[in-house]
mmCIF file with all atom_site columns, C-alpha atoms in Angstrom:
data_model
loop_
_atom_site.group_PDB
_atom_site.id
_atom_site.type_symbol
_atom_site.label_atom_id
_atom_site.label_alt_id
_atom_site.label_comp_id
_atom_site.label_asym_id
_atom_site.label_entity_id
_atom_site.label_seq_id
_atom_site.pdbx_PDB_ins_code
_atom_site.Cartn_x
_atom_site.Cartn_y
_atom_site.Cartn_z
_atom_site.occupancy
_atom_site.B_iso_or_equiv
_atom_site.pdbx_formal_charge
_atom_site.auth_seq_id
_atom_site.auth_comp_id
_atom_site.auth_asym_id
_atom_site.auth_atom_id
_atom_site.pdbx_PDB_model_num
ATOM 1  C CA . UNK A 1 1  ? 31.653 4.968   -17.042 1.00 0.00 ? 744 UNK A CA 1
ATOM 2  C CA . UNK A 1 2  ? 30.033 1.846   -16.781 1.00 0.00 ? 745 UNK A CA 1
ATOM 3  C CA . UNK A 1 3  ? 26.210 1.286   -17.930 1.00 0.00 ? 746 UNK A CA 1
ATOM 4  C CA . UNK A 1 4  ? 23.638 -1.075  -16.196 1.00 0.00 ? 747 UNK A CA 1
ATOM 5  C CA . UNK A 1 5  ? 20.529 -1.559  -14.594 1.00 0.00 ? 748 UNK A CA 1
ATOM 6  C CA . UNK A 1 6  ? 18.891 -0.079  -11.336 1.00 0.00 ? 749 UNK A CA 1
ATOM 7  C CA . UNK A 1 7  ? 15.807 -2.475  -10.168 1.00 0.00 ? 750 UNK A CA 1
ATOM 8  C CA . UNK A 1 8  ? 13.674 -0.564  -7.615  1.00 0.00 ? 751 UNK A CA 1
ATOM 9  C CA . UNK A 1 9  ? 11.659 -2.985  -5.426  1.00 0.00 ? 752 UNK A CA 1
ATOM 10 C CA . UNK A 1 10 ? 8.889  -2.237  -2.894  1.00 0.00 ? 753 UNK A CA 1
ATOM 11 C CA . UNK A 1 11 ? 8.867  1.310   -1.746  1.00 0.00 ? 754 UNK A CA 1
ATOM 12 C CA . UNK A 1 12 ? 11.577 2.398   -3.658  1.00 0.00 ? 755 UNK A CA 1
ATOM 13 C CA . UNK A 1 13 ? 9.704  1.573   -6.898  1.00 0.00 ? 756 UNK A CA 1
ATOM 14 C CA . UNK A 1 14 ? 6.668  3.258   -6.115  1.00 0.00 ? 757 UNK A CA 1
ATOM 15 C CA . UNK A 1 15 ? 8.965  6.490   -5.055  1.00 0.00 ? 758 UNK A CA 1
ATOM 16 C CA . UNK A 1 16 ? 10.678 6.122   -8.215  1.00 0.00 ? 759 UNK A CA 1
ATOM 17 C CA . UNK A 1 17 ? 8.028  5.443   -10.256 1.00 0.00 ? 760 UNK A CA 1
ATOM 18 C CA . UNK A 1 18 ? 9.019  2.876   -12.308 1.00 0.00 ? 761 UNK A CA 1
ATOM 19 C CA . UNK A 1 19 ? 10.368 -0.747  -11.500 1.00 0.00 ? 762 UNK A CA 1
ATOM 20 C CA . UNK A 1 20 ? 13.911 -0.402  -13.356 1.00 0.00 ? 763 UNK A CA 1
ATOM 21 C CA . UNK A 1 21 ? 16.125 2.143   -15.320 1.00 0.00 ? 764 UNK A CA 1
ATOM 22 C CA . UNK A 1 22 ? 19.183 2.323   -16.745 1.00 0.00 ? 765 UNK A CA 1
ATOM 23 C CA . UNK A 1 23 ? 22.350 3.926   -15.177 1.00 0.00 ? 766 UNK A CA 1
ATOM 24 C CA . UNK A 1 24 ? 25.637 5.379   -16.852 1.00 0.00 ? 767 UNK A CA 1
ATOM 25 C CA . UNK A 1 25 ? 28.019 5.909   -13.533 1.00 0.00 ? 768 UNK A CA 1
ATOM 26 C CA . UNK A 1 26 ? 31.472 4.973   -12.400 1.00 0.00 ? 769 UNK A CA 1
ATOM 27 C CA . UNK A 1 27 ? 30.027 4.408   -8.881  1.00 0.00 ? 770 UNK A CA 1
ATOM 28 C CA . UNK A 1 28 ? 26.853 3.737   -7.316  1.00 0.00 ? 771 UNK A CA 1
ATOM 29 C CA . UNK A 1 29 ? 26.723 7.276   -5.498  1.00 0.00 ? 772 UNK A CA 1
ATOM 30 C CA . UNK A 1 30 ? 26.789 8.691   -8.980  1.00 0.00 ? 773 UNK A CA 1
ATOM 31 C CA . UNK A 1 31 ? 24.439 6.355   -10.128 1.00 0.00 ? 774 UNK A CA 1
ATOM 32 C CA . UNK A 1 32 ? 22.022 7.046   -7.532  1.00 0.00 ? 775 UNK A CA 1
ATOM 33 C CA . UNK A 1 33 ? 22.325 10.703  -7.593  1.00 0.00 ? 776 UNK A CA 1
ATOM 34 C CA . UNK A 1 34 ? 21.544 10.940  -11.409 1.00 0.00 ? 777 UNK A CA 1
ATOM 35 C CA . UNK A 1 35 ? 18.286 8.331   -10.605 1.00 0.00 ? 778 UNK A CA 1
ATOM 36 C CA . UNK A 1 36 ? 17.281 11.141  -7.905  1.00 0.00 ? 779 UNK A CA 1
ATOM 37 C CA . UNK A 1 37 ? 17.320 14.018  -10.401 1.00 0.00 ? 780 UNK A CA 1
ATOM 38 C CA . UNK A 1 38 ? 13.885 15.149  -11.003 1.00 0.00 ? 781 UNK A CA 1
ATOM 39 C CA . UNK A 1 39 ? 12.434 12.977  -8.284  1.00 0.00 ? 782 UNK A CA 1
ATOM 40 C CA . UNK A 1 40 ? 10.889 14.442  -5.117  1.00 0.00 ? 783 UNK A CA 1
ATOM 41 C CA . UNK A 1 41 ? 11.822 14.295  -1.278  1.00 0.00 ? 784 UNK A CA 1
ATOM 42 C CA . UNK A 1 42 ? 9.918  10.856  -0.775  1.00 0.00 ? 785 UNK A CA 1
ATOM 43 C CA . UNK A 1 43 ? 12.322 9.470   -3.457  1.00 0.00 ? 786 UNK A CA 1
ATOM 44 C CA . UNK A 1 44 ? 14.960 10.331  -1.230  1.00 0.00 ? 787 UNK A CA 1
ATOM 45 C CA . UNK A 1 45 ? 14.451 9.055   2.262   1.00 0.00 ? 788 UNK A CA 1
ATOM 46 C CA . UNK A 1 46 ? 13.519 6.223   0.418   1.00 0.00 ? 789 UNK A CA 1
ATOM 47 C CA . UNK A 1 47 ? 17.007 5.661   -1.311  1.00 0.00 ? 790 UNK A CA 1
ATOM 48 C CA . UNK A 1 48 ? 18.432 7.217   2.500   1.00 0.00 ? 791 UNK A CA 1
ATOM 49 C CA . UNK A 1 49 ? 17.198 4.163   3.956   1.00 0.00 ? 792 UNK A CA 1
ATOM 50 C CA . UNK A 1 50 ? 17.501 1.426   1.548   1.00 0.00 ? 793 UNK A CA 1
ATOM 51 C CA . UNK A 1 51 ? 20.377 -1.352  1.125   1.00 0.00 ? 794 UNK A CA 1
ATOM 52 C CA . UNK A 1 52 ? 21.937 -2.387  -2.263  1.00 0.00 ? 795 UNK A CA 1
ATOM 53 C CA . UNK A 1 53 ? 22.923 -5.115  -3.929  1.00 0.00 ? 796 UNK A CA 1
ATOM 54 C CA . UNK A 1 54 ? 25.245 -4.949  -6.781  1.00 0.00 ? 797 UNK A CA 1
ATOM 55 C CA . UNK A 1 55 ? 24.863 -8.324  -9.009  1.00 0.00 ? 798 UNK A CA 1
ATOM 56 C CA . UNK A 1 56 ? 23.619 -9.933  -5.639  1.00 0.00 ? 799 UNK A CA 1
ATOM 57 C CA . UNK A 1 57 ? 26.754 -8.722  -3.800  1.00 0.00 ? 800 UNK A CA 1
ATOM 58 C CA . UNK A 1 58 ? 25.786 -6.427  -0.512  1.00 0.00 ? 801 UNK A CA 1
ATOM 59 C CA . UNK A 1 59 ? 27.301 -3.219  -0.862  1.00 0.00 ? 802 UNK A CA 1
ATOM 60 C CA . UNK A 1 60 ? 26.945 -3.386  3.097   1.00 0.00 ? 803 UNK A CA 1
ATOM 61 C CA . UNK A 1 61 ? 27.745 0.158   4.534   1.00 0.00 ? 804 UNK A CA 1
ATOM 62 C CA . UNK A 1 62 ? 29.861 1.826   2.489   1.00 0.00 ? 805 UNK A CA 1
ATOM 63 C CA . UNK A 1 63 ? 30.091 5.093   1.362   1.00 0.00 ? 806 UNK A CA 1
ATOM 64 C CA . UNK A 1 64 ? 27.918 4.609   -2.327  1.00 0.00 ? 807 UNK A CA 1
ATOM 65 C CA . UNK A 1 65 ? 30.842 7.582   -3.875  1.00 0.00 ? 808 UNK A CA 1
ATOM 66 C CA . UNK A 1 66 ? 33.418 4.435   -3.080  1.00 0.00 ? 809 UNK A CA 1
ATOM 67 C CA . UNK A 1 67 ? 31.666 1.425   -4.655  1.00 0.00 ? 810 UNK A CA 1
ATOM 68 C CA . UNK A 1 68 ? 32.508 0.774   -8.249  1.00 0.00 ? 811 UNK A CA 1
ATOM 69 C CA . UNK A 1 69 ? 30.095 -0.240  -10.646 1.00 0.00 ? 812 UNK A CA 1
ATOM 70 C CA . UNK A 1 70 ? 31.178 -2.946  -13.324 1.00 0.00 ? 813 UNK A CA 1
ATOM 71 C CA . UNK A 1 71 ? 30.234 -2.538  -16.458 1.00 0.00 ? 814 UNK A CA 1
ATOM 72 C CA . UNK A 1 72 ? 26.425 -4.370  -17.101 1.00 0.00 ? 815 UNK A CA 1
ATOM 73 C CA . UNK A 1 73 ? 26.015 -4.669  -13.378 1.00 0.00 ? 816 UNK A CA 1
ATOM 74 C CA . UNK A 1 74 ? 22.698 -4.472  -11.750 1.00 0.00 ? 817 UNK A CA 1
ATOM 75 C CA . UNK A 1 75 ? 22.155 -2.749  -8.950  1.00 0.00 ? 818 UNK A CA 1
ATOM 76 C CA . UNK A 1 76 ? 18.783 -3.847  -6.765  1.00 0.00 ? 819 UNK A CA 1
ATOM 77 C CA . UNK A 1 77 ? 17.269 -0.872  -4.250  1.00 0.00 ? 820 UNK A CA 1
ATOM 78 C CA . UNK A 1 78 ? 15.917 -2.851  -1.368  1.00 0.00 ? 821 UNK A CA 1
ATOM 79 C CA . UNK A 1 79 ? 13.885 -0.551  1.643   1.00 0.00 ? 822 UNK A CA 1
ATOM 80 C CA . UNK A 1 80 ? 13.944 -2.002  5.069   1.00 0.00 ? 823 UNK A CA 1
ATOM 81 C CA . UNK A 1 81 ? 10.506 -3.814  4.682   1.00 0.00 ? 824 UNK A CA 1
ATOM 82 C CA . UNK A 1 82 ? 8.539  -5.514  7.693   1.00 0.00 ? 825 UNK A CA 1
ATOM 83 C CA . UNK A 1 83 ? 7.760  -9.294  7.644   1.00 0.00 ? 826 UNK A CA 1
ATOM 84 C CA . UNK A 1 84 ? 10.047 -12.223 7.529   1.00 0.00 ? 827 UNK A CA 1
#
């Protein structure tokens, strides 16, 4: 298991309620399925939507069960947000 950081931004922080937590996972699917525990429906079409980075690397669109986490990684949840 590796342990880290998940930093929520925008929408995903207010669904989360709070800006960052700490993760204990092997992958980010398992990460991101412990950080849903407890947290309602809105937390979840959130995450459904978002992109990740993982230590400013795109995860892009892989499946999150097959992305690795390194040990004292940090994983940013970014929602599609409008602007540019």
């Amino acid at each position: 298991m590796a342990k880290g950081l998940i930093r929520y931004w925008a929408a995903a922080r207010a669904a989360a309620g709070v800006a960052e937590e700490p993760y204990d996972a092997a992958t980010l699917g398992e990460a991101l399925t412990t950080a849903a525990a407890g947290r309602g429906d809105d937390f979840q079409r959130v995450i459904a939507r978002s992109s990740f980075l993982i230590d400013g690397d795109p995860a892009g669109t892989r499946d999150p069960a097959s992305v690795d986490l390194p040990d004292g990684a940090t994983v940013e949840v970014l929602p599609p947000f409008a602007g540019g």
